[in-house]
Short mmCIF file of C-alpha atoms in Angstrom, two decimals:
data_model
loop_
_atom_site.label_atom_id
_atom_site.label_comp_id
_atom_site.label_asym_id
_atom_site.label_seq_id
_atom_site.Cartn_x
_atom_site.Cartn_y
_atom_site.Cartn_z
CA MET A 1 -25.59 -111.14 -63.41
CA ASN A 2 -28.79 -112.15 -61.62
CA ALA A 3 -30.62 -108.85 -61.74
CA ALA A 4 -34.03 -107.55 -62.71
CA LEU A 5 -34.31 -105.26 -65.71
CA VAL A 6 -36.49 -102.24 -64.88
CA LEU A 7 -37.79 -100.21 -67.82
CA ILE A 8 -38.76 -96.73 -66.65
CA ASP A 9 -41.32 -94.71 -68.61
CA ILE A 10 -40.42 -95.98 -72.09
CA GLN A 11 -43.55 -94.38 -73.50
CA LYS A 12 -44.58 -92.95 -76.86
CA GLY A 13 -45.11 -89.52 -75.32
CA PHE A 14 -41.35 -89.03 -75.04
CA ASN A 15 -41.25 -88.77 -78.84
CA ASP A 16 -43.48 -85.68 -78.63
CA PRO A 17 -41.90 -82.28 -79.52
CA PHE A 18 -43.28 -81.06 -76.17
CA TRP A 19 -40.01 -82.15 -74.50
CA GLY A 20 -37.55 -80.47 -76.89
CA SER A 21 -34.24 -81.93 -78.03
CA ARG A 22 -33.36 -85.40 -76.79
CA ASN A 23 -29.99 -87.09 -76.53
CA ASN A 24 -29.05 -90.73 -77.03
CA PRO A 25 -30.81 -91.75 -80.24
CA GLY A 26 -29.51 -95.27 -79.55
CA LEU A 27 -31.69 -95.78 -76.46
CA GLU A 28 -34.28 -97.86 -78.31
CA TYR A 29 -31.70 -100.19 -79.85
CA ASN A 30 -29.83 -100.66 -76.57
CA VAL A 31 -32.92 -101.26 -74.46
CA GLU A 32 -34.21 -103.74 -77.02
CA ARG A 33 -30.89 -105.64 -76.83
CA LEU A 34 -31.16 -105.82 -73.06
CA LEU A 35 -34.80 -106.86 -73.22
CA ASP A 36 -33.97 -109.63 -75.70
CA GLN A 37 -31.17 -110.92 -73.48
CA TRP A 38 -33.26 -110.78 -70.28
CA ARG A 39 -36.14 -112.57 -72.00
CA ALA A 40 -33.86 -115.20 -73.54
CA THR A 41 -32.33 -115.96 -70.14
CA LYS A 42 -35.70 -115.77 -68.36
CA ARG A 43 -34.55 -113.12 -65.91
CA PRO A 44 -37.14 -110.82 -64.31
CA ILE A 45 -38.36 -107.74 -66.18
CA PHE A 46 -40.44 -104.94 -64.67
CA HIS A 47 -42.11 -102.10 -66.58
CA VAL A 48 -42.86 -98.70 -65.06
CA GLN A 49 -45.42 -96.41 -66.67
CA HIS A 50 -45.80 -92.72 -65.86
CA LEU A 51 -49.38 -91.47 -65.67
CA SER A 52 -48.88 -87.72 -65.58
CA GLU A 53 -51.25 -85.42 -63.76
CA GLU A 54 -49.82 -82.37 -65.55
CA LEU A 55 -52.40 -80.72 -67.81
CA ASN A 56 -50.20 -80.43 -70.94
CA SER A 57 -48.15 -83.60 -70.58
CA PRO A 58 -48.13 -86.12 -73.45
CA LEU A 59 -47.95 -88.79 -70.70
CA ARG A 60 -51.45 -88.15 -69.36
CA PRO A 61 -53.61 -91.30 -69.14
CA ASP A 62 -56.11 -89.79 -71.62
CA ARG A 63 -53.45 -89.27 -74.33
CA PRO A 64 -51.88 -91.75 -76.77
CA GLY A 65 -48.40 -90.87 -75.48
CA VAL A 66 -49.06 -92.78 -72.28
CA GLU A 67 -48.69 -96.07 -74.19
CA PHE A 68 -45.40 -97.96 -74.16
CA MET A 69 -43.17 -97.65 -77.20
CA GLU A 70 -43.71 -100.70 -79.42
CA PHE A 71 -40.30 -102.29 -78.82
CA ALA A 72 -40.73 -102.00 -75.03
CA ARG A 73 -44.26 -103.34 -74.63
CA PRO A 74 -44.63 -105.85 -71.80
CA LYS A 75 -44.88 -109.50 -72.85
CA GLY A 76 -46.40 -112.44 -71.05
CA GLN A 77 -46.42 -112.03 -67.30
CA GLU A 78 -44.03 -109.05 -67.13
CA PRO A 79 -45.60 -106.76 -64.52
CA VAL A 80 -46.39 -103.07 -65.01
CA PHE A 81 -46.16 -100.57 -62.16
CA ARG A 82 -48.01 -97.30 -62.72
CA LYS A 83 -46.90 -94.10 -61.03
CA SER A 84 -47.67 -90.38 -61.12
CA VAL A 85 -44.49 -89.18 -59.40
CA HIS A 86 -40.79 -89.51 -60.21
CA SER A 87 -39.91 -92.57 -58.12
CA ALA A 88 -41.06 -96.00 -59.26
CA PHE A 89 -41.24 -96.94 -55.57
CA ILE A 90 -43.81 -94.34 -54.44
CA LYS A 91 -47.44 -95.52 -54.37
CA THR A 92 -46.58 -98.71 -56.30
CA SER A 93 -45.97 -102.29 -55.19
CA LEU A 94 -42.57 -102.46 -56.93
CA GLU A 95 -40.55 -102.76 -53.72
CA ALA A 96 -42.85 -105.45 -52.31
CA GLU A 97 -42.66 -107.45 -55.55
CA LEU A 98 -38.86 -107.22 -55.68
CA ARG A 99 -38.59 -108.38 -52.07
CA CYS A 100 -41.12 -111.17 -52.65
CA GLN A 101 -38.98 -112.45 -55.52
CA LYS A 102 -35.79 -111.91 -53.47
CA ILE A 103 -34.35 -109.57 -56.09
CA ALA A 104 -31.56 -107.37 -54.74
CA HIS A 105 -30.00 -106.00 -57.95
CA LEU A 106 -31.74 -103.74 -60.47
CA VAL A 107 -30.61 -102.69 -63.95
CA LEU A 108 -32.37 -99.45 -64.90
CA VAL A 109 -33.08 -98.04 -68.36
CA GLY A 110 -35.52 -95.44 -69.68
CA PHE A 111 -36.61 -91.82 -69.37
CA THR A 112 -35.37 -89.44 -68.14
CA SER A 113 -31.91 -89.84 -66.73
CA ASP A 114 -32.21 -86.68 -64.60
CA HIS A 115 -35.80 -87.19 -63.38
CA CYS A 116 -37.44 -90.58 -62.97
CA VAL A 117 -34.32 -92.70 -63.53
CA SER A 118 -32.33 -90.61 -61.03
CA THR A 119 -35.10 -90.52 -58.43
CA THR A 120 -35.74 -94.26 -58.70
CA THR A 121 -31.99 -94.92 -58.47
CA ARG A 122 -31.54 -92.86 -55.33
CA MET A 123 -34.60 -94.27 -53.60
CA GLY A 124 -33.78 -97.83 -54.65
CA PHE A 125 -30.28 -97.48 -53.26
CA ASP A 126 -31.65 -96.06 -49.99
CA LEU A 127 -34.01 -99.05 -49.80
CA GLY A 128 -30.99 -101.37 -49.99
CA PHE A 129 -31.01 -102.42 -53.64
CA LYS A 130 -27.86 -102.62 -55.75
CA ILE A 131 -28.44 -100.42 -58.80
CA THR A 132 -26.82 -100.47 -62.22
CA ILE A 133 -27.74 -98.01 -64.98
CA ALA A 134 -27.10 -98.70 -68.65
CA PHE A 135 -25.82 -95.25 -69.65
CA ASP A 136 -26.68 -95.85 -73.29
CA GLY A 137 -30.14 -97.10 -72.31
CA VAL A 138 -31.26 -93.83 -70.73
CA ALA A 139 -31.96 -90.42 -72.25
CA THR A 140 -33.04 -86.91 -71.35
CA PHE A 141 -33.81 -83.56 -72.93
CA ASP A 142 -32.31 -80.06 -73.05
CA ARG A 143 -32.96 -78.11 -69.84
CA VAL A 144 -33.06 -74.44 -68.86
CA GLY A 145 -31.62 -73.53 -65.46
CA HIS A 146 -33.05 -71.19 -62.85
CA ASP A 147 -30.87 -68.41 -64.25
CA GLY A 148 -31.90 -68.96 -67.87
CA ALA A 149 -28.74 -70.89 -68.75
CA ARG A 150 -29.34 -73.58 -71.36
CA PHE A 151 -27.93 -77.07 -70.94
CA SER A 152 -27.86 -79.62 -73.73
CA ALA A 153 -29.37 -83.04 -73.14
CA ASN A 154 -25.86 -84.52 -73.39
CA GLU A 155 -24.61 -82.19 -70.63
CA VAL A 156 -27.62 -82.92 -68.43
CA GLN A 157 -27.18 -86.66 -68.88
CA ALA A 158 -23.43 -86.56 -68.21
CA ILE A 159 -23.89 -84.59 -64.98
CA SER A 160 -26.87 -86.67 -63.87
CA LEU A 161 -25.01 -89.94 -64.31
CA ALA A 162 -21.83 -88.53 -62.75
CA SER A 163 -23.80 -87.58 -59.63
CA LEU A 164 -25.07 -91.18 -59.31
CA HIS A 165 -21.89 -93.06 -60.28
CA MET A 166 -20.10 -94.95 -57.50
CA GLU A 167 -22.37 -93.49 -54.82
CA PHE A 168 -25.85 -94.69 -55.77
CA ALA A 169 -25.21 -96.85 -58.83
CA ASN A 170 -22.74 -98.49 -61.15
CA ILE A 171 -22.88 -96.97 -64.63
CA LEU A 172 -22.20 -99.45 -67.43
CA SER A 173 -22.79 -99.77 -71.17
CA THR A 174 -25.28 -102.12 -72.75
CA GLU A 175 -22.33 -104.03 -74.17
CA GLU A 176 -20.87 -104.55 -70.68
CA LEU A 177 -24.24 -105.69 -69.36
CA CYS A 178 -24.74 -108.14 -72.23
CA ARG A 179 -21.39 -109.86 -71.59
#
C-alpha cells in the first residue's frame, strides 16, 4: 500500500484525567508498529498537532500536554502540521503538501475517533483522498449526550467508526495494514 501515515494529535495531554475514561489501551503499541513499518519502508509520515484555544485544555500551547507522546515524536524530516480546529486540513498546508507529493491515500491514527479523526476523515474524503483508519490505532473518551445519557468510549468509538465505514473510509486493523 503506497499511502501516507497521518498521526493526528498523539499528544501527552490525552493522558490527562481532564478527558475521563479512554478506550483502546493498545493505541500506543499499534501506532508504534505502523510508524516502525512506515519508517522502515520509507513511506511518507505526517504529524498533526492540536494547539487548543480552550482555556482549560491540556492541549494548550502553554501546557506540557501539547507535546507529542514519546513514541510518536517526529523524526528526521517528518513534517508537523499545527491546527486549532478539528480538521487537519483547515488553516494548515497539509492538503497542499499531499498534492505536491502526489499522495492520494491516507492512513489515519490518533485522537479522538469521534472528533479530529472523524472530521479529518470526512474532509479528506470530500477533498478526493482515499482514507483508511486503523481502528485499533484510534481512541476516544466517554461522552455525555445532550439528554444526559452516558456513552462509554467503546460505544462512541464503535458508532463513530461505523458512521465512516464504507462511505468515507475503509476501517482496518493494524495487523491488516502491516501485511
